[in-house]
Amino acid sequence: MTPARFATLAVRGSYDHAESANHLGSLTEPAYLTTAQHFESTEQMHATVAGEREGWVYSRRGNPTVRFLENTVAALEGYQAGVRASAVVTPTGMAAVTAATTPFLSAAVGANANIVASPACYGSTIMVFNNRYGRERGVPVRWVEDPLSVAAWERCIDENTRFLYAEAPSNPMVQLVDIPALAALARQAQIPLIIDSTLATPALMRPLALGADIVVQSLTKAAGASGRSMGGAVIARHDLRARSQPAELTGDFAGYLRAGPMRDMGSVLSPFNAWTLLADIRELRARVDAMSTSALGVARYLAGHDGVAEVFYPGLATHRSHDIARRDMWLVDSDADGRAAVNRFGFLLGFRPAGGVHAAHEVLDRFNLVWRANNLGQVRSTATIPASSTQKQVADADPALAPVPPDMIRLSVGLEHLDDIIEDLTQALDKR
């Protein structure tokens, strides 16, 4: 048989016929909603605890349902990447950001550590880097002045830099970075490049295939589009480049997190949430394809509307990241069977209604179909004003690190019919 394609991996994951036979023939992964495993003997328990036989012991150390999700996420992010990769899942996307970055800041591998990162990040990520790492641990963050400038990144890196970090596309400005170029800088410096690609999902872009070392995903978003569960994931290539780090960390970083920091500190995903996320992730490719197609239609409509001052979407030629998006964002397997590959630019966009902040508030309040909510990637279209919601903490603490227009509406396009979404936007923009 040929290797399974992306959509098949999303449906099957690591749960095949043989695995089904171990679970009384269940057609879907069972939900192990229990905290611990019973052992037939003391010898069996000791061998499992020691890692000498298969088993899961206690759900903080691992759970079969959670492991099925980890295997699926690793397969999707590692699809056609040409690298060995593994994944560990977390209770939230921010837990994944923390898990992916904290180990590299250990005092045991030297003092004077610094972080080099793009400021075009989700507000909570900026707060973690500035407050939890900078203020509380004394680890300075070097925010890259222009994330699209590779030279600007290079100027920030020195012998004490522990990792490079960026979102691609970023929330909420949907800005990309040149991942292959940053990967080259990271290789030269012998440090990992960490990319949060929540907004792309592996259906549109797989940073490991572009040279990144570690990928962060918020599974709460498009991967869990029903909106029933929160979750996050860290996916890492094996044999990381990381100066002064122990082999147990660099060999299998996700496995190291699972067996060490996350087990010890208890930042684990519940099996019930893993079970619901498994159900959602099966249709990831088709869902992101449909949502992205509609988002491009919405962006083009808004760009031509007299009541809109500006639109932010990487699928538009006016966006600063458009050329990178055209190079890196492709619907996975769209080139199968000799067909031409298809660009898809994601489901998130931003726009500024003409008339400033007051007008933006009025437009947001007039939505009838679009939901006013601070989440994205859901099957239902949602909208918010980031400057007064998701980015407000950053703006209050350091306005220079929150370059989000105060009148920008962030719109996450769902699975409603495109005509109905545009009709709702029209009535909201035209009622003056």
XYZ file of C-alpha atoms in Angstrom:
432
model
C 0.000 0.000 0.000
C 1.083 3.594 -0.589
C 1.619 5.678 2.546
C -1.642 7.026 3.923
C -2.555 10.541 2.819
C -3.286 13.426 5.173
C -7.079 12.993 5.332
C -6.671 9.273 6.022
C -4.195 9.936 8.815
C -6.632 12.409 10.380
C -9.391 9.794 10.372
C -7.276 6.797 11.374
C -4.404 8.178 13.404
C -2.712 5.235 15.122
C -6.015 3.427 15.698
C -6.028 0.655 13.098
C -7.656 -2.794 12.835
C -5.131 -4.369 15.170
C -5.648 -1.661 17.774
C -9.416 -2.051 17.435
C -9.070 -5.753 18.217
C -7.505 -4.780 21.547
C -10.658 -2.813 22.380
C -13.403 -5.372 21.692
C -13.601 -4.279 18.054
C -14.632 -0.701 18.797
C -14.719 1.290 15.555
C -13.526 4.469 17.268
C -10.913 5.159 19.914
C -12.354 4.392 23.370
C -12.545 7.152 25.942
C -10.584 5.932 28.950
C -12.335 8.142 31.492
C -10.432 6.780 34.453
C -7.450 7.911 36.450
C -5.424 4.723 36.840
C -4.774 1.228 35.519
C -5.234 -2.048 37.449
C -2.381 -4.580 37.313
C -2.646 -8.328 37.495
C 0.440 -8.612 39.679
C 3.047 -6.628 41.571
C 5.642 -7.707 39.026
C 3.522 -6.371 36.161
C 2.983 -3.064 37.967
C 6.677 -2.605 38.716
C 7.654 -3.430 35.117
C 5.146 -0.923 33.742
C 6.229 1.817 36.118
C 9.838 1.163 35.101
C 8.939 1.398 31.398
C 9.875 -2.224 30.725
C 6.419 -3.119 29.363
C 3.532 -1.278 27.711
C 1.001 0.326 30.025
C -0.133 3.661 31.326
C -0.154 3.373 35.155
C -1.786 6.740 36.012
C -3.410 9.383 33.812
C -1.029 12.144 34.828
C 1.750 9.988 33.371
C -0.225 9.052 30.272
C -3.616 7.804 29.131
C -4.513 5.645 26.097
C -7.056 8.124 24.721
C -4.629 10.999 25.122
C -1.926 8.969 23.396
C -4.200 8.326 20.401
C -4.584 12.094 20.012
C -0.833 12.663 20.360
C -0.103 10.077 17.684
C -2.623 11.662 15.322
C -1.307 15.195 15.825
C 2.277 14.024 15.299
C 1.315 12.228 12.084
C -0.425 15.313 10.674
C 2.326 17.799 11.535
C 5.010 15.409 10.342
C 3.187 14.560 7.105
C 5.643 14.682 4.167
C 8.117 16.590 6.339
C 10.869 14.020 5.971
C 11.673 14.050 9.686
C 10.937 11.896 12.722
C 8.558 13.768 14.994
C 6.475 13.140 18.074
C 3.854 15.111 19.977
C 2.585 15.750 23.454
C -0.784 17.367 24.162
C -1.639 19.902 26.860
C -4.791 21.328 28.508
C -4.679 24.591 26.492
C -2.774 26.274 23.713
C -0.996 28.516 26.214
C 0.081 25.447 28.183
C 1.648 24.228 24.933
C 3.493 27.535 24.466
C 4.815 27.293 28.023
C 5.770 23.618 27.714
C 7.586 24.244 24.429
C 9.689 27.111 25.750
C 10.309 26.719 29.500
C 12.808 23.810 29.331
C 15.251 25.889 27.291
C 15.416 28.528 30.028
C 16.783 26.237 32.732
C 19.475 27.812 34.903
C 21.212 24.442 34.901
C 22.534 25.049 31.390
C 23.925 28.503 32.010
C 22.940 31.999 33.006
C 22.247 35.127 30.929
C 19.713 33.421 28.672
C 17.629 35.510 26.282
C 14.725 34.897 23.917
C 14.407 36.284 20.386
C 10.783 36.525 19.295
C 8.358 38.195 16.940
C 6.079 40.747 18.643
C 3.331 39.743 16.189
C 1.985 37.202 18.656
C -1.175 36.454 20.586
C -1.468 38.697 23.630
C -1.124 35.931 26.223
C 2.102 34.706 24.622
C 3.574 38.191 24.899
C 2.526 38.343 28.559
C 4.166 34.981 29.305
C 7.430 36.076 27.689
C 7.449 39.539 29.260
C 6.053 38.767 32.714
C 6.583 35.108 33.528
C 10.009 34.865 31.879
C 11.271 38.444 31.801
C 9.987 39.975 35.031
C 9.831 36.845 37.205
C 12.842 34.859 35.915
C 15.080 37.619 34.613
C 15.145 36.251 31.066
C 15.067 39.215 28.655
C 13.013 39.039 25.480
C 14.458 40.614 22.369
C 11.449 41.549 20.295
C 12.356 41.682 16.611
C 11.570 45.129 15.247
C 10.373 43.853 11.856
C 9.575 40.100 11.837
C 9.605 40.066 8.025
C 13.249 41.173 8.016
C 15.632 38.218 8.369
C 18.456 40.680 9.058
C 16.485 42.083 12.014
C 16.276 38.581 13.499
C 19.971 37.978 12.948
C 20.920 41.192 14.771
C 19.097 39.998 17.899
C 20.782 36.588 18.186
C 23.878 36.034 20.317
C 25.597 33.188 22.177
C 23.021 33.370 25.007
C 19.904 33.120 22.823
C 18.011 29.940 23.702
C 15.436 29.824 20.898
C 13.669 31.801 18.151
C 9.891 32.098 18.380
C 7.202 33.293 15.964
C 3.572 32.819 14.981
C 2.772 32.125 11.340
C 0.225 33.426 10.578
C 0.008 35.597 13.671
C -3.053 36.345 15.770
C -4.623 38.802 15.081
C -2.665 40.500 12.267
C -2.305 37.274 10.188
C 1.345 38.079 9.451
C 3.768 35.348 8.397
C 7.534 35.003 8.737
C 10.110 33.446 6.436
C 10.381 30.068 8.182
C 13.120 28.564 5.951
C 15.290 31.657 6.412
C 14.756 31.691 10.190
C 15.465 27.958 10.302
C 18.829 28.643 8.656
C 19.619 31.255 11.326
C 18.614 28.819 14.062
C 20.822 26.067 12.605
C 23.764 28.437 12.457
C 23.232 29.410 16.104
C 22.549 25.795 17.180
C 19.195 26.703 18.744
C 15.626 25.599 17.977
C 13.126 27.539 15.912
C 9.664 27.337 17.503
C 6.622 28.196 15.370
C 3.033 28.574 16.548
C 1.020 27.674 13.445
C -2.418 27.443 15.043
C -3.993 29.626 12.361
C -2.594 27.590 9.473
C -3.100 24.108 10.965
C -1.176 21.259 9.327
C -3.851 21.230 6.614
C -2.321 24.415 5.146
C 1.260 24.579 6.400
C 3.596 22.229 8.253
C 6.519 24.213 9.696
C 8.581 21.068 10.314
C 8.706 20.555 6.543
C 9.918 24.163 6.157
C 12.769 23.713 8.613
C 11.259 24.560 12.007
C 12.219 22.399 14.986
C 9.158 22.666 17.225
C 5.533 23.456 16.385
C 2.913 24.730 18.822
C -0.794 24.302 18.173
C -3.855 25.466 20.092
C -6.189 22.516 19.504
C -8.973 24.670 20.943
C -9.120 26.442 17.593
C -9.626 24.844 14.157
C -8.493 21.376 15.247
C -11.318 21.395 17.821
C -13.764 23.399 15.747
C -16.898 22.182 17.534
C -15.869 24.359 20.488
C -16.455 21.585 23.038
C -12.926 21.232 24.415
C -9.729 23.121 25.035
C -6.341 21.666 24.253
C -2.866 22.320 22.938
C -0.017 20.399 21.364
C 3.758 20.514 21.088
C 5.181 18.672 18.091
C 8.950 18.376 17.767
C 11.416 16.808 15.397
C 13.801 14.329 16.993
C 17.459 15.211 17.626
C 16.998 18.925 18.191
C 19.792 21.418 17.944
C 19.978 23.048 21.366
C 23.212 24.302 22.860
C 24.143 22.901 26.276
C 20.951 20.845 26.582
C 20.982 17.213 27.788
C 20.519 14.366 25.310
C 17.277 13.300 27.001
C 15.774 16.655 25.988
C 17.137 16.903 22.463
C 16.601 13.284 21.390
C 12.800 13.257 21.699
C 11.642 16.596 23.054
C 7.924 15.718 23.159
C 8.713 12.455 24.933
C 10.927 14.347 27.373
C 8.067 16.746 28.175
C 5.609 13.893 28.696
C 7.881 11.843 30.927
C 9.405 14.735 32.845
C 8.122 18.315 33.201
C 4.473 17.651 32.374
C 4.276 14.506 34.498
C 5.951 16.262 37.419
C 4.009 19.525 37.188
C 0.674 18.012 36.135
C -0.068 20.039 32.996
C -1.921 17.205 31.251
C -4.996 16.999 29.030
C -8.048 15.143 30.308
C -8.973 11.967 28.380
C -12.493 13.282 27.768
C -11.184 16.396 26.043
C -8.746 14.258 24.047
C -11.672 12.088 22.936
C -13.749 15.052 21.703
C -10.723 16.579 19.961
C -10.110 13.285 18.159
C -13.645 13.464 16.808
C -13.129 17.046 15.597
C -9.715 16.572 14.016
C -10.902 13.853 11.627
C -12.373 16.411 9.213
C -9.632 19.032 9.603
C -8.589 19.203 5.949
C -12.069 19.547 4.460
C -13.164 21.971 7.167
C -10.149 24.277 6.864
C -10.440 24.157 3.081
C -14.073 25.296 3.220
C -13.478 27.955 5.870
C -10.431 29.334 4.044
C -12.255 29.465 0.734
C -15.038 31.484 2.335
C -12.548 33.724 4.146
C -10.936 34.702 0.854
C -14.383 35.538 -0.523
C -15.147 37.638 2.547
C -11.779 39.433 2.351
C -12.317 40.317 -1.293
C -15.828 41.553 -0.561
C -14.640 43.748 2.329
C -11.731 45.099 0.266
C -14.218 46.399 -2.286
C -16.712 47.870 0.206
C -16.848 51.655 0.574
C -17.484 51.305 4.306
C -14.206 49.503 4.963
C -10.942 51.395 5.414
C -8.524 48.446 5.442
C -8.485 44.641 5.256
C -5.830 42.316 6.685
C -5.675 38.912 5.011
C -2.614 37.122 3.590
C -4.605 36.020 0.560
C -4.855 39.624 -0.631
C -1.995 41.087 -2.667
C -2.067 44.179 -0.409
C -0.974 42.185 2.661
C 2.715 42.416 3.626
C 2.966 38.640 3.966
C 1.212 37.798 0.707
C 4.293 36.572 -1.153
C 5.352 34.313 1.736
C 1.791 33.030 2.083
C 1.661 32.179 -1.619
C 4.933 30.276 -1.258
C 4.190 28.406 1.993
C 0.417 28.003 2.448
C -1.033 25.153 0.369
C -4.022 22.912 0.896
C -2.390 19.606 1.734
C -2.634 16.947 -1.001
C -4.387 19.355 -3.368
C -1.736 18.402 -5.935
C -2.566 14.692 -5.776
C -3.140 12.783 -9.006
C -1.312 15.353 -11.116
C -3.588 18.271 -10.274
C -2.253 21.772 -9.644
C -1.634 22.609 -5.997
C -4.074 25.080 -4.440
C -3.199 27.982 -2.147
C -5.351 28.447 0.908
C -4.736 31.365 3.255
C -6.643 30.466 6.396
C -9.929 31.328 8.032
C -8.933 34.478 9.978
C -8.943 38.068 8.752
C -9.168 41.568 10.123
C -10.823 44.726 8.843
C -11.235 48.334 9.880
C -14.653 49.875 9.223
C -14.527 53.470 8.026
C -15.220 55.866 10.871
C -12.809 54.740 13.577
C -13.316 52.980 16.904
C -16.930 54.051 17.382
C -17.857 52.729 13.954
C -16.089 49.421 14.688
C -18.098 48.994 17.886
C -21.330 49.772 16.047
C -20.572 47.256 13.292
C -19.694 44.553 15.802
C -22.930 45.181 17.692
C -25.017 44.898 14.523
C -23.932 41.375 13.603
C -26.833 38.950 13.567
C -25.237 35.788 12.171
C -21.635 36.328 13.280
C -21.111 35.648 16.982
C -19.392 38.188 19.245
C -16.849 35.922 20.963
C -13.155 35.754 21.821
C -12.409 32.482 20.095
C -11.550 31.544 16.541
C -11.375 28.594 14.192
C -14.863 27.411 15.150
C -17.569 26.110 12.824
C -19.502 29.259 13.763
C -18.153 32.597 12.540
C -16.950 34.774 15.413
C -15.734 38.342 15.743
C -14.090 40.552 18.329
C -12.081 43.778 18.594
C -8.619 42.568 19.666
C -7.379 45.932 20.954
C -10.017 45.830 23.690
C -10.071 42.058 24.228
C -7.365 39.554 23.267
C -4.561 42.159 23.091
C -5.783 44.484 25.853
C -3.352 43.234 28.513
C -0.438 43.886 26.213
C -1.702 47.310 25.164
C -2.159 48.333 28.800
C 1.315 47.123 29.787
C 3.316 48.204 26.720
C 1.445 49.828 23.817
C 4.516 49.476 21.582
C 4.154 45.688 21.722
C 0.513 45.730 20.659
C 0.532 47.260 17.165
C -3.096 46.309 16.579
C -5.346 49.085 15.239
C -7.902 50.011 17.924
C -10.669 49.927 15.309
C -9.822 46.534 13.787
C -12.427 43.769 13.922
C -11.001 40.251 13.920
C -13.286 37.914 11.981
C -12.961 34.145 12.094
C -14.930 32.677 9.197
C -16.835 29.489 9.941
C -18.823 26.985 7.929
C -21.941 29.047 7.292
C -22.770 29.674 3.644
C -20.582 32.432 2.200
C -23.604 34.383 0.931
C -25.132 34.433 4.412
C -21.902 35.682 5.995
C -21.580 38.458 3.411
C -25.241 39.371 3.864
C -24.660 39.814 7.597
C -21.544 41.911 6.977
C -23.446 44.033 4.466
C -26.285 44.900 6.817
C -23.830 45.636 9.651
C -21.712 47.947 7.472
C -24.560 49.668 5.632
C -26.701 50.669 8.627
C -25.341 54.122 9.288
